[in-house]
Amino acid sequence: MSFCRDSAWKYLQSAHHEGDRNYSHYTSHDFYSQFGLEDVICTDDIPGTDEDTDSAVLFGTLRGNVVGLRYYTGVVNNNEMVALQREPNNLYDKNAVKVNNVSGNQVGHIKKELAAPLAYIMDNKLAIVEGVVPYGAKNAFTMPVQMSFWGKEENKQAVLDKLKVHGFKLAPLSKSNWVSGRAGPSYSAPGHAAVQMTTEQLKSEFDKLFEDLKEDDKTHEMEEAEAVGTPLLPHQKQALAWMVSRENSKELPLFWEEKNNFYYNTLTNFAEKERPENALGGILADDMGLGKTLATIALILTNFHDGKPLPVENIKRDQLYKVRGVFFVFVFCTASVQSVKKNYSEERPRTTLIICPLSVLSNWIDQFEQHIRPDVHLNIYIYYGPDRSKDPAFLSKQDVVLTTYNILASDYGVSLLHRLKWLRVVLDEGHTIRNPNAQQTKAALNLEAQRRWILTGTPIQNSLKDLWSLLSFLKLKPFTDREWWHRTIQRPVMLGEQGGLRRLQSLIKNITLRRTKTSKIKGKPVLELPERKVFIQHVTLTEEERKIYRSVKNEGKAAISRYFNEGTVLAHYADVLGVLLRLRQLCCHPHLCTNTSSSSDSTPEELREKLVNKMKLVLSSGSDEECAICLDSLNLPVITHCAHVFCKPCICEVIQSEQPNAKCPLCRNELRVEHLVEYPLEESESSIEKGDREWISSSKINALMHALIDLRKQNPAVKCLIVSQFTTFLSLIETPLKESGFVFTRLNGSMTQKKRVQAIQSFQDSHTGSPTIMLLSLKAGGVGLNLTAASRVFLMDPAWNPAAEDQCFDRCHRLGQKQDVVITKFIVKNSVEENMLKIQNKKRELAAGAFASKKLTASEVKQTKINEIKTLIDL
DNA sequence: ACCGCCGGGTGCC
DNA sequence: ACCGCCGGGTGCC
């Protein structure tokens, strides 16, 4: 195996965080070209954006006509679904509405009299209009179309009125005819009512969606290719067998049937002459720690070319005798090496592209090194860093190209990655593309590949909607188009129709393999993990600490109640977070709370600095702030003049689309691109740490040290993680650790890759004299971080988001952990920390009811934030 | 389109 | 006849 990684590797070693690149010197134009956004930002609106579709009710139906059939090539079947699409630039009628079949070919137009009110309704997003051709599909000039109007209740009257003005009237149709996502029977057999489910039933069904997927056909095992250096566990052999069979499948995709030399899609009634290609790939959704990476490496090597494995080269004859014991194997191998090499060409791509978050890039490299036999030759290139290759021919000669989502997204439009045809694309932590509007999602969806895989431990995080981009990436016909996904699956399921859920279930079953840590194989658990126990240890502040806490709290509470009275809480969101942050810091240590000057702003420079400080507050407070636009973690955070933080691509898109009077999505203040302030490059944190104040202890530190010394008495070899969101706090803890003679190491988000690797290796080392303690910042490192040497965790301060804590605990409670894991959470009594626990519990409940708690709208997000603030400050 | 609509040709019975 | 009626030309938006 050879790694072509010199320059990129060096860069990787010193790069610490993908968000650290500073774009502030770019103009907005540069910014857009950087991301290839010019093409993307002005894309036509897809009918049915999230808010429209989720709360949509059926207003009624209307029979209309499709005209101009003879001018277009698109054909339909009776009972086939059609899409209605506005065509505002039509030369003859600005109200034109096109009618397209399922594969997007135009069938005709809606007759102009009807197009007039439709255009108004569609342009103003008063309703989503969907069509089915009930009969007359073979007509030469016109055909009927049954339209259904879906929208928000509050828009119903406007729709009815508009239609009435033009002389149309909606026919209300009994719901059962319409809930069904299937085009056909909705009309031909209106008698049978769809079986409705309660929200409760639906929720539990949905929760089970990814469980119990162990079908008989997925228990088949397959031996890995010789080139795989690590013997696979039984469940990994199952994964390999399943993945290979998915890639080599010649079957028709789900929901397609062959009838009279045509291929019918049973959901939409669409038919085509050409055989629809099956998605050669799927979703490997095994729990973390079951070896998705290893399974994928085994897949690459085992299904290397034409269903054959990567041949083992340079292998000595006597070794071969040992391995196989038969001479002809050798002959077969060398022969196939040559044929394999010869068969590569433009049309037959050889390269697997793997895209992962930066944090697990090094994990992939390690795993390739670990799991490929050293005598096997595999070209692996790490496409990362400023000196990455710009040569498509070079990339296409690799067997594996590794890159990150950020590289993928930032190269979108100019990139090599989107010009090449890949043999296979693998998205690691594939849920990162669950937001269809995110750049990385769009970039991923535009890759060309024969085989497509998504690796993820969390296939559905919030709702059904998250699934769409995954399915779209897999190129599953006809779901690639959001309208068909929505009409055939998403809405029927949301409306509680059993047929819809059944379709969803068989779809998921068809393309997903998921085993959990507790799954069993032949009666034995897949993995046996030791227990994990969480204890909460209450800490009481000293009278002195309490005095400071109380005064800061009273001051902050007064300010916040003033904001509430003025109704400006969200406008002062950064200030509110600031108050809460100071309180949380005071729970840990009085020295954490440094005064931030709050002079009234005057010069632009001062304003800028003030904004940067506010943003730092929001970001460094570890509040796990989400961008209110994409509702995802912040990517390239920027702060507005009204002090709200968003992803730069997200807010730029808003500004672009609302030109010229863009408003802040949170407070409706005026927004300008040139007013956005970027997050500056992180200065080394030591500047704050070297506050040169004399070291003092705190109640929490005392509690920690007491526990550590106790523990050492019982067992001097036991290793601990000490976790905090405040790196300054970790620094303060260093002092008593040294005094008490503990050997410790430390892992921060801001450390270089090289230093991190060193820290992790020394901590994982089991020799006496190796560090027994690691100081860990809560969010350092991604899911790949393996700290199984630790069996005790001390969480010094609670996080807003319990998932962040759990993720942190999983870094030691994972495959390889031999002991029970004991976690201690220090919580200060009668403080903001106790209130944070309340919020954590609420969030846990919400997460448990993943499906019932559909994704929040912007205003719901606001309300949630307001409620949280009230809880936190005791209002 | 085996329609509808348009507009030119036409005009007592 | 500033009409009716006839029959040819014509046809999405």
PDB file of N, CA and C (backbone and C1' of nucleotides) in Angstrom, chain A residues 70-71 93 109, chain C residues 10-13:
ATOM      1  N   ARG A  70     -49.468  17.541 -28.183  1.00  0.00           N
ATOM      2  CA  ARG A  70     -48.749  17.124 -29.393  1.00  0.00           C
ATOM      3  C   ARG A  70     -47.417  17.828 -29.566  1.00  0.00           C
ATOM      4  N   TYR A  71     -47.180  18.866 -28.751  1.00  0.00           N
ATOM      5  CA  TYR A  71     -45.911  19.591 -28.897  1.00  0.00           C
ATOM      6  C   TYR A  71     -44.801  18.997 -28.049  1.00  0.00           C
ATOM      7  N   ASP A  93     -47.550  33.400 -22.286  1.00  0.00           N
ATOM      8  CA  ASP A  93     -48.389  33.589 -21.111  1.00  0.00           C
ATOM      9  C   ASP A  93     -47.517  33.504 -19.865  1.00  0.00           C
ATOM     10  N   HIS A 109     -49.312  21.713 -21.120  1.00  0.00           N
ATOM     11  CA  HIS A 109     -49.550  22.858 -20.235  1.00  0.00           C
ATOM     12  C   HIS A 109     -50.945  22.757 -19.631  1.00  0.00           C
TER      13      HIS A 109
ATOM     14  P    DT C  10     -54.449  27.557 -42.479  1.00  0.00           P
ATOM     15  O5'  DT C  10     -54.720  27.255 -40.960  1.00  0.00           O
ATOM     16  C5'  DT C  10     -55.224  28.310 -40.122  1.00  0.00           C
ATOM     17  C4'  DT C  10     -55.672  27.747 -38.815  1.00  0.00           C
ATOM     18  C3'  DT C  10     -54.702  26.783 -38.131  1.00  0.00           C
ATOM     19  O3'  DT C  10     -53.965  27.515 -37.157  1.00  0.00           O
ATOM     20  C1'  DT C  10     -56.998  26.186 -37.820  1.00  0.00           C
ATOM     21  P    DG C  11     -52.642  26.845 -36.555  1.00  0.00           P
ATOM     22  O5'  DG C  11     -53.182  26.463 -35.113  1.00  0.00           O
ATOM     23  C5'  DG C  11     -53.976  27.399 -34.370  1.00  0.00           C
ATOM     24  C4'  DG C  11     -54.494  26.678 -33.140  1.00  0.00           C
ATOM     25  C3'  DG C  11     -53.490  25.672 -32.558  1.00  0.00           C
ATOM     26  O3'  DG C  11     -53.516  25.759 -31.142  1.00  0.00           O
ATOM     27  C1'  DG C  11     -55.474  24.558 -33.070  1.00  0.00           C
ATOM     28  P    DC C  12     -52.144  25.475 -30.262  1.00  0.00           P
ATOM     29  O5'  DC C  12     -52.764  25.713 -28.824  1.00  0.00           O
ATOM     30  C5'  DC C  12     -53.462  24.673 -28.173  1.00  0.00           C
ATOM     31  C4'  DC C  12     -53.082  24.674 -26.711  1.00  0.00           C
ATOM     32  C3'  DC C  12     -53.046  26.075 -26.125  1.00  0.00           C
ATOM     33  O3'  DC C  12     -53.525  26.030 -24.789  1.00  0.00           O
ATOM     34  C1'  DC C  12     -50.904  25.104 -25.945  1.00  0.00           C
ATOM     35  P    DC C  13     -53.962  27.363 -24.095  1.00  0.00           P
ATOM     36  O5'  DC C  13     -52.599  27.857 -23.471  1.00  0.00           O
ATOM     37  C5'  DC C  13     -52.058  27.166 -22.340  1.00  0.00           C
ATOM     38  C4'  DC C  13     -50.665  27.677 -22.084  1.00  0.00           C
ATOM     39  C3'  DC C  13     -50.557  29.190 -21.956  1.00  0.00           C
ATOM     40  O3'  DC C  13     -50.614  29.551 -20.583  1.00  0.00           O
ATOM     41  C1'  DC C  13     -48.800  28.273 -23.320  1.00  0.00           C
TER      42       DC C  13
END
